[in-house]
mmCIF file with all atom_site columns, C-alpha atoms in Angstrom:
data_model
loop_
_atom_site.group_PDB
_atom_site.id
_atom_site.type_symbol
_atom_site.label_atom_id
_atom_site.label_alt_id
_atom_site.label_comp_id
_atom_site.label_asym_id
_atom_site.label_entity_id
_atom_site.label_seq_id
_atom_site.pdbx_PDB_ins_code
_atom_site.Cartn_x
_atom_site.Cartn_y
_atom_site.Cartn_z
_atom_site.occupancy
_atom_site.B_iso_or_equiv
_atom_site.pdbx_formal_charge
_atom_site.auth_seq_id
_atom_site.auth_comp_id
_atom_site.auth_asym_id
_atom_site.auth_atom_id
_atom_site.pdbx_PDB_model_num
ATOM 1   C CA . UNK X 1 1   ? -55.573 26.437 52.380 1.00 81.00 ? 1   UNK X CA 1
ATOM 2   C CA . UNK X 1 2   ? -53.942 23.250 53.493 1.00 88.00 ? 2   UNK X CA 1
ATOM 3   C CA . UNK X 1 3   ? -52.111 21.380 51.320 1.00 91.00 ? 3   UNK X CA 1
ATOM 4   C CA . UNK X 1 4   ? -53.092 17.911 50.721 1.00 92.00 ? 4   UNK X CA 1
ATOM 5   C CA . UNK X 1 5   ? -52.188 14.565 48.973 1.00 93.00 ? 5   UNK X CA 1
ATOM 6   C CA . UNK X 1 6   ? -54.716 15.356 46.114 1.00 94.00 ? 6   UNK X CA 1
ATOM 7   C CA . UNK X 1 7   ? -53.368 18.201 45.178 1.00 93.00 ? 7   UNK X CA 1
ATOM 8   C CA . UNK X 1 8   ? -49.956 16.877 44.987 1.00 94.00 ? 8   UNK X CA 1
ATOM 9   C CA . UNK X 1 9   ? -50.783 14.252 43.416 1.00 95.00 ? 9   UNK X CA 1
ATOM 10  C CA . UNK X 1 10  ? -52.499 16.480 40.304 1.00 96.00 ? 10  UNK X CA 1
ATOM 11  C CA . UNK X 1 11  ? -49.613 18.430 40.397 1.00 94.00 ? 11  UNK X CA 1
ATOM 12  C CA . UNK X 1 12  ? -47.271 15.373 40.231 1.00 96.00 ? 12  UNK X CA 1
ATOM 13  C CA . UNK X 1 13  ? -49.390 13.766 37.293 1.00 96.00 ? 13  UNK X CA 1
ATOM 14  C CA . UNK X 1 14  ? -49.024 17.324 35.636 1.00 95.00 ? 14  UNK X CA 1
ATOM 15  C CA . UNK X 1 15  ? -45.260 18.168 35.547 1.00 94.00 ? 15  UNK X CA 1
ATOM 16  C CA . UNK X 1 16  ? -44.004 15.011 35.673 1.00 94.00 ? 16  UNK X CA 1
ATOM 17  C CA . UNK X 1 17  ? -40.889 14.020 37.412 1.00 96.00 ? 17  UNK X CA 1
ATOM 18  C CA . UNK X 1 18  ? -37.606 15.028 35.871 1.00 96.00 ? 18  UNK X CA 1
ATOM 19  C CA . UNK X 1 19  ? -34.443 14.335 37.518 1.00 95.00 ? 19  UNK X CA 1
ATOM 20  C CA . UNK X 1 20  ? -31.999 16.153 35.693 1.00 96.00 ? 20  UNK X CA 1
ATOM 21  C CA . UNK X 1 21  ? -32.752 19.414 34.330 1.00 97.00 ? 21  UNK X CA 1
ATOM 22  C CA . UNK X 1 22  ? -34.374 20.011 31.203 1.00 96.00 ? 22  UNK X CA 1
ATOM 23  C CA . UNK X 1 23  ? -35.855 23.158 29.408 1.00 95.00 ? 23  UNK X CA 1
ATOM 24  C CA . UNK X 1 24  ? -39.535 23.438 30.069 1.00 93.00 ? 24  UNK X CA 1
ATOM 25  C CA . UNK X 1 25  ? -41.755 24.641 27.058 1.00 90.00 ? 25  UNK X CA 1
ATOM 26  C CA . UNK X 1 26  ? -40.603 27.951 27.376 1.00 93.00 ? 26  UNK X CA 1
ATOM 27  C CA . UNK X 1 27  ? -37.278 26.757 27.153 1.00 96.00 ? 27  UNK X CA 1
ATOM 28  C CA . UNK X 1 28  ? -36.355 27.939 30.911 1.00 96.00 ? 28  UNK X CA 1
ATOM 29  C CA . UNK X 1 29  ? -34.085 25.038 33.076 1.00 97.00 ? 29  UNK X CA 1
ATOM 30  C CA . UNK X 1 30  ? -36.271 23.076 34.854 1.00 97.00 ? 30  UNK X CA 1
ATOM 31  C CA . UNK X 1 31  ? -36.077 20.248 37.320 1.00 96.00 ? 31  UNK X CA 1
ATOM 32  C CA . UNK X 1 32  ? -37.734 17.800 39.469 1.00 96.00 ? 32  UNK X CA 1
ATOM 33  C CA . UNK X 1 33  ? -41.892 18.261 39.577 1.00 96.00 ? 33  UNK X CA 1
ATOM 34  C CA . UNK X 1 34  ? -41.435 21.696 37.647 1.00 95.00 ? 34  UNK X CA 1
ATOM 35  C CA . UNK X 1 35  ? -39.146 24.062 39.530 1.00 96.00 ? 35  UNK X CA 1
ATOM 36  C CA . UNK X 1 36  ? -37.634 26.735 37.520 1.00 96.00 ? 36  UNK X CA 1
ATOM 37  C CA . UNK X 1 37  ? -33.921 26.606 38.135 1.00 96.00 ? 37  UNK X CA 1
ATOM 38  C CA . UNK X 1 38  ? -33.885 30.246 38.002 1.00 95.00 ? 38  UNK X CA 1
ATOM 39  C CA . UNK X 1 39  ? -36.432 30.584 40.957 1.00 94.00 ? 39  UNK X CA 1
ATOM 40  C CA . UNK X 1 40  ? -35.700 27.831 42.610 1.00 94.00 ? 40  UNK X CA 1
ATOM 41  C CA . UNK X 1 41  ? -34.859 28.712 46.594 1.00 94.00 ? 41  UNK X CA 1
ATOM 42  C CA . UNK X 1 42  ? -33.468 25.275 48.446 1.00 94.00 ? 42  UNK X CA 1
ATOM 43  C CA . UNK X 1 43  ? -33.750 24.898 52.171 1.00 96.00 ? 43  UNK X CA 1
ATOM 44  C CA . UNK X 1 44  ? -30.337 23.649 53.511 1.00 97.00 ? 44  UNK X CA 1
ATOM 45  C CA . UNK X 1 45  ? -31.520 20.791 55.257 1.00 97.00 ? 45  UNK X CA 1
ATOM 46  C CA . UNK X 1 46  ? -33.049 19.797 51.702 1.00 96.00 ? 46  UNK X CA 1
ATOM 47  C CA . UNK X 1 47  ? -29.155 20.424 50.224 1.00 96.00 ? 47  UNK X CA 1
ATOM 48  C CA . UNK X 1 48  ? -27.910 17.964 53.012 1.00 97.00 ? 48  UNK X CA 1
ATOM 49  C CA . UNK X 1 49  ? -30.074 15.224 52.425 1.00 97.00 ? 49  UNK X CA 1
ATOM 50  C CA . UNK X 1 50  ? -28.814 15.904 48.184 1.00 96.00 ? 50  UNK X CA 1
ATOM 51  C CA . UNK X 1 51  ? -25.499 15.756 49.323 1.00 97.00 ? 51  UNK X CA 1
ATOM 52  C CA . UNK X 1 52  ? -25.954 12.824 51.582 1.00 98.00 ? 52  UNK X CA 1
ATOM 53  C CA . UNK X 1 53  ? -27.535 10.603 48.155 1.00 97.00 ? 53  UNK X CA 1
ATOM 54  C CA . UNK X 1 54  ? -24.537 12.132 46.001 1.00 97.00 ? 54  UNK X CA 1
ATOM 55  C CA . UNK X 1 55  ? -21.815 10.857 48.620 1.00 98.00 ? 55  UNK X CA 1
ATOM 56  C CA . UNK X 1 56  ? -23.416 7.478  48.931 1.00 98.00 ? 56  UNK X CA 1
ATOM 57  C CA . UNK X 1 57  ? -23.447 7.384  45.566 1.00 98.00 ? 57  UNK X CA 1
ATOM 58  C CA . UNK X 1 58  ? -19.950 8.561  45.114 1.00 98.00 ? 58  UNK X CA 1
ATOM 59  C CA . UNK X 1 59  ? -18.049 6.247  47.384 1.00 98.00 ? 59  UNK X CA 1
ATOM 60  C CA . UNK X 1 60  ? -20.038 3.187  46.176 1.00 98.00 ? 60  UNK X CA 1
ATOM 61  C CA . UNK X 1 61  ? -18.486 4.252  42.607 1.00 98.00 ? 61  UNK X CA 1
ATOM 62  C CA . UNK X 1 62  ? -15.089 4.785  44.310 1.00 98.00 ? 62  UNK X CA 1
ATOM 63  C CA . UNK X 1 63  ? -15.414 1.558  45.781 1.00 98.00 ? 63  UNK X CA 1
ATOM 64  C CA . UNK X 1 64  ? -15.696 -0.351 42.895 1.00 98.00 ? 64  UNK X CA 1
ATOM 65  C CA . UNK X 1 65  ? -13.031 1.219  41.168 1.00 97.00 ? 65  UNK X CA 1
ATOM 66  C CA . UNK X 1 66  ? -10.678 1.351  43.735 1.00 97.00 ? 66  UNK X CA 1
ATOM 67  C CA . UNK X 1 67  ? -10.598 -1.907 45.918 1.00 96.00 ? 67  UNK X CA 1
ATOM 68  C CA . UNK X 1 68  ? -7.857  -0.597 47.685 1.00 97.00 ? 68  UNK X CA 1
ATOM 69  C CA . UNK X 1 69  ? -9.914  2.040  48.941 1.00 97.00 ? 69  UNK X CA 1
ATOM 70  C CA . UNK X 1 70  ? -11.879 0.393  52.512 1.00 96.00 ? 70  UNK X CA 1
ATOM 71  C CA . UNK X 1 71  ? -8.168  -0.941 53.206 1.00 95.00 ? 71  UNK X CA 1
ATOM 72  C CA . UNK X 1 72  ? -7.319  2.986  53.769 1.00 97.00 ? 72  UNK X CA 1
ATOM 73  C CA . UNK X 1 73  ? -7.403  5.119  57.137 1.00 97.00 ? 73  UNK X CA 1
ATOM 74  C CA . UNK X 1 74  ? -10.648 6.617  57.743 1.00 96.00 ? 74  UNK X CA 1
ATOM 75  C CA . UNK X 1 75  ? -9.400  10.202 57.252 1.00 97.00 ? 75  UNK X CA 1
ATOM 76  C CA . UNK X 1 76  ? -7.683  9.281  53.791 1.00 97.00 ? 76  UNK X CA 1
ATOM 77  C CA . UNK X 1 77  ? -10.745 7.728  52.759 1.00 98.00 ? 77  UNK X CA 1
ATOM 78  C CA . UNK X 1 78  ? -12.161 11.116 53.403 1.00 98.00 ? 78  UNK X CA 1
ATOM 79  C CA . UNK X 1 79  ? -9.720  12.755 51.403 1.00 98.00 ? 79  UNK X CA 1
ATOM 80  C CA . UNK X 1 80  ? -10.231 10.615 49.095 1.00 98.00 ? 80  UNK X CA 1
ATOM 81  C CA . UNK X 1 81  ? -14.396 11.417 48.979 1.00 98.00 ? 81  UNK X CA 1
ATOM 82  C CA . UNK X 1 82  ? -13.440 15.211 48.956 1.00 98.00 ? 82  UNK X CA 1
ATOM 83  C CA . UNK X 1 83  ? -11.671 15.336 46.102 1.00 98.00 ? 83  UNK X CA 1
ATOM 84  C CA . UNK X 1 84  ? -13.966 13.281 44.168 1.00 98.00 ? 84  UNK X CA 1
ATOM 85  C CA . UNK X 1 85  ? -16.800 15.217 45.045 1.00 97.00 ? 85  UNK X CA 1
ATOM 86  C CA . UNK X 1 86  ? -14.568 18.163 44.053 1.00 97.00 ? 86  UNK X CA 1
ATOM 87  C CA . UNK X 1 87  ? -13.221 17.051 40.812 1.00 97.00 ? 87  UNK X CA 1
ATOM 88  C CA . UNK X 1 88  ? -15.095 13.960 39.497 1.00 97.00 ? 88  UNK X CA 1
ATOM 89  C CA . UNK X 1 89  ? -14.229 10.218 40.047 1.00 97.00 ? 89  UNK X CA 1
ATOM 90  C CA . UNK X 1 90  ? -12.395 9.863  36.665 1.00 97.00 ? 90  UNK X CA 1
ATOM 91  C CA . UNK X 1 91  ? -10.625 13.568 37.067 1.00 97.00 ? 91  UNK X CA 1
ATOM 92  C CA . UNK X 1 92  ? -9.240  11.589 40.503 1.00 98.00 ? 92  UNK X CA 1
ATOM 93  C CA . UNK X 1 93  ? -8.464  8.805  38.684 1.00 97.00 ? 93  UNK X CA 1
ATOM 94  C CA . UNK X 1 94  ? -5.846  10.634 36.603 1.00 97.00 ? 94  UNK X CA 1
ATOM 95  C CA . UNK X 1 95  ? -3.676  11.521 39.751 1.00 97.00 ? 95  UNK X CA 1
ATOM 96  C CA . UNK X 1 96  ? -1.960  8.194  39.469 1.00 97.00 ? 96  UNK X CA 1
ATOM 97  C CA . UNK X 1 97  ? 1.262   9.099  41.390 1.00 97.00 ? 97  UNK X CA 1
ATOM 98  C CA . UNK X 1 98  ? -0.755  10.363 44.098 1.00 97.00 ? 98  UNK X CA 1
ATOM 99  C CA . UNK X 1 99  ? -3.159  7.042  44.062 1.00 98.00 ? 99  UNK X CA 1
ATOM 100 C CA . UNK X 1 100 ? 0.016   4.872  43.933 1.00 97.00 ? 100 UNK X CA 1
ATOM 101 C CA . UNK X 1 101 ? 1.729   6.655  47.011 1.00 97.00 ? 101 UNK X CA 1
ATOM 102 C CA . UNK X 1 102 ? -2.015  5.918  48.495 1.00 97.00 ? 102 UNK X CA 1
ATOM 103 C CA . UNK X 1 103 ? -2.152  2.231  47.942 1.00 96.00 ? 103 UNK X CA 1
ATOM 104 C CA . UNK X 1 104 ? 1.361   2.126  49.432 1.00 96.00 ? 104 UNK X CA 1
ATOM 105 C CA . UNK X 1 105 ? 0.895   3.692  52.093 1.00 96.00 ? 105 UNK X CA 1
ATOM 106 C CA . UNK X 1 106 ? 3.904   6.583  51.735 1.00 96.00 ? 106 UNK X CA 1
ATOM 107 C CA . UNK X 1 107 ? 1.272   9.501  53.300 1.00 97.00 ? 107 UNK X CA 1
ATOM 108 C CA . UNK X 1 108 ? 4.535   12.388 52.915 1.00 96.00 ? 108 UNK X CA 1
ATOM 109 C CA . UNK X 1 109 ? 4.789   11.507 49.255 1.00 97.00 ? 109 UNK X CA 1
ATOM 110 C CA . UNK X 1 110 ? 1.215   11.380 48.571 1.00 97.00 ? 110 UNK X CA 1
ATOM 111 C CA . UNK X 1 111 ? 0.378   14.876 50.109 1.00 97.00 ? 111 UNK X CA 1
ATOM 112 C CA . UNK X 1 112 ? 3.054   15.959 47.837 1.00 97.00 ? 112 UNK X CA 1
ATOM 113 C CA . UNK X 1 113 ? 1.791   14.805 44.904 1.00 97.00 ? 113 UNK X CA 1
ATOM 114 C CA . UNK X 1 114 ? -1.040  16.562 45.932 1.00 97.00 ? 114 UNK X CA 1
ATOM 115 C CA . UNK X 1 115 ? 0.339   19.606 45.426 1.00 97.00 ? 115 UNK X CA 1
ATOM 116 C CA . UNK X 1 116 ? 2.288   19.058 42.548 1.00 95.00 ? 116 UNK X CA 1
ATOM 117 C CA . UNK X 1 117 ? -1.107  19.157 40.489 1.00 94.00 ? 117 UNK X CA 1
ATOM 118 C CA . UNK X 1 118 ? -3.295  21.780 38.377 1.00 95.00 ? 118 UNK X CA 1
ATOM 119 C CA . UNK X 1 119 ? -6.353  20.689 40.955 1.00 96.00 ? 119 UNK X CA 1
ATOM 120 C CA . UNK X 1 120 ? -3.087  22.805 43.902 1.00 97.00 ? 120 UNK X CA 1
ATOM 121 C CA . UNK X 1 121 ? -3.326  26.069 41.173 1.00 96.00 ? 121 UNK X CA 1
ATOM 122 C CA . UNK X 1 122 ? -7.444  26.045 41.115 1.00 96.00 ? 122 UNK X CA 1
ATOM 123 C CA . UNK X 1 123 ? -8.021  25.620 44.985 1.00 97.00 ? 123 UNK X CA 1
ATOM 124 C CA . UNK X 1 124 ? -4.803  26.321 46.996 1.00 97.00 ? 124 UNK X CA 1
ATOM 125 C CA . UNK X 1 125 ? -6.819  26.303 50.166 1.00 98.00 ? 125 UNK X CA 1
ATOM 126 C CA . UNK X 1 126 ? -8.387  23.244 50.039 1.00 98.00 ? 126 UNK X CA 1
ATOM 127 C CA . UNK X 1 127 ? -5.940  21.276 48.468 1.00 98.00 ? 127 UNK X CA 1
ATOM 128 C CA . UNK X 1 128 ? -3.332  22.004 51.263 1.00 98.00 ? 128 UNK X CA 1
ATOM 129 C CA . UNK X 1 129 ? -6.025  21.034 54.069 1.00 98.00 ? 129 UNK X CA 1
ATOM 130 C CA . UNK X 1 130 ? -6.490  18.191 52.133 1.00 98.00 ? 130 UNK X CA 1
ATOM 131 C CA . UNK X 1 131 ? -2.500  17.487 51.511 1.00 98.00 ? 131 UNK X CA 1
ATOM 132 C CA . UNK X 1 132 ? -2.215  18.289 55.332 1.00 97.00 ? 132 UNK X CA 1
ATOM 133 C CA . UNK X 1 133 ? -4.272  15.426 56.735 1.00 97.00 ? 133 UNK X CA 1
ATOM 134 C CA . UNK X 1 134 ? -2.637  12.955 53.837 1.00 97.00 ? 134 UNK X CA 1
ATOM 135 C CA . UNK X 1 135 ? 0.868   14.047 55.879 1.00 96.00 ? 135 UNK X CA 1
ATOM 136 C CA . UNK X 1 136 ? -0.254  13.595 59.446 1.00 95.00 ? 136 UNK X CA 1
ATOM 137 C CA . UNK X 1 137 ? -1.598  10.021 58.759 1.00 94.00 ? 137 UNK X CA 1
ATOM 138 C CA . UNK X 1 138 ? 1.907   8.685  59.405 1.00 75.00 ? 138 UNK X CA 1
ATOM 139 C CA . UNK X 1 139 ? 1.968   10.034 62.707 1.00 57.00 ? 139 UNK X CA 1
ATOM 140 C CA . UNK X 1 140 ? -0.943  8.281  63.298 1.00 62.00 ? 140 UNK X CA 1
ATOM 141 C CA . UNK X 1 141 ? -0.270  5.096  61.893 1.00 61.00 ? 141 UNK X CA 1
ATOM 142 C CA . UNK X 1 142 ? 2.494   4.939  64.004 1.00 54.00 ? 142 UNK X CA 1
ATOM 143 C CA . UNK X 1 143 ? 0.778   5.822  67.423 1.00 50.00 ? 143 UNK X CA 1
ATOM 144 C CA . UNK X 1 144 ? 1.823   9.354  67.301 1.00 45.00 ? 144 UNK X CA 1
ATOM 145 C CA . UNK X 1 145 ? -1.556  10.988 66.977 1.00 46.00 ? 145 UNK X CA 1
ATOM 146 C CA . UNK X 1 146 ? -2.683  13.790 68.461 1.00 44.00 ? 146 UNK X CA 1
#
């Protein structure tokens, strides 16, 4: 059988379009045009194109409440993305020592803030990667990059 738009289109009139999840009328976590969380089975390239929305989304929000933010180096801006995505906009928002090192520029003192943090306790491993390439944004600032 080949799947076509009239079919689709009864199914889409039928379930409806949620985009959050919701319980169903069994009660089971459901999303989207009906898919049970619980047997739901997502491609990767579908999870790219997700996380593609959810990062434009995310750095327009960091945008607006940072207006320092396009001023920064590409690769702090990235940092910057990461631990959003990781933590939340607002949970970022509360590393103000880090943010203020940021905004000025002082790369060696941000990276240690960085680590001086609960976010350092829960995720070692990324948060030194992250602290790393906060540090070696002096070098290249000052024409010392690899």
């Amino acid at each position: 059988m080949e799947i076509n738009s009239q079919l689709i289109e009864s199914i889409k009139k039928h379930e409806g379009f949620r985009g959050r999840v919701y319980n169903d009328s069994l009660g089971k976590p459901t999303i989207g045009y009906g898919f049970l969380i619980e047997a739901l089975d997502l491609d990767e390239d579908i999870c790219l194109i997700i996380l593609q929305r959810k990062l434009d989304g995310l750095i327009r929000s960091i945008k607006f409440k940072f207006g320092w933010f396009e001023d920064m180096p590409e690769k702090v801006q990235n940092v910057i993305v990461n631990m959003s995505y990781q933590l939340g906009l607002k949970t970022f928002g509360t590393f103000k020592k880090t943010i203020e090192h940021f905004k000025k520029r002082e790369w060696e003192l941000g990276s240690e803030e960085m680590l001086r943090s609960k976010w350092f306790l829960q995720t070692p491993n990324r948060a030194k990667e992250l602290s790393e390439i906060i540090k070696s944004t002096k070098e290249e600032e000052n024409g010392f990059s690899d």
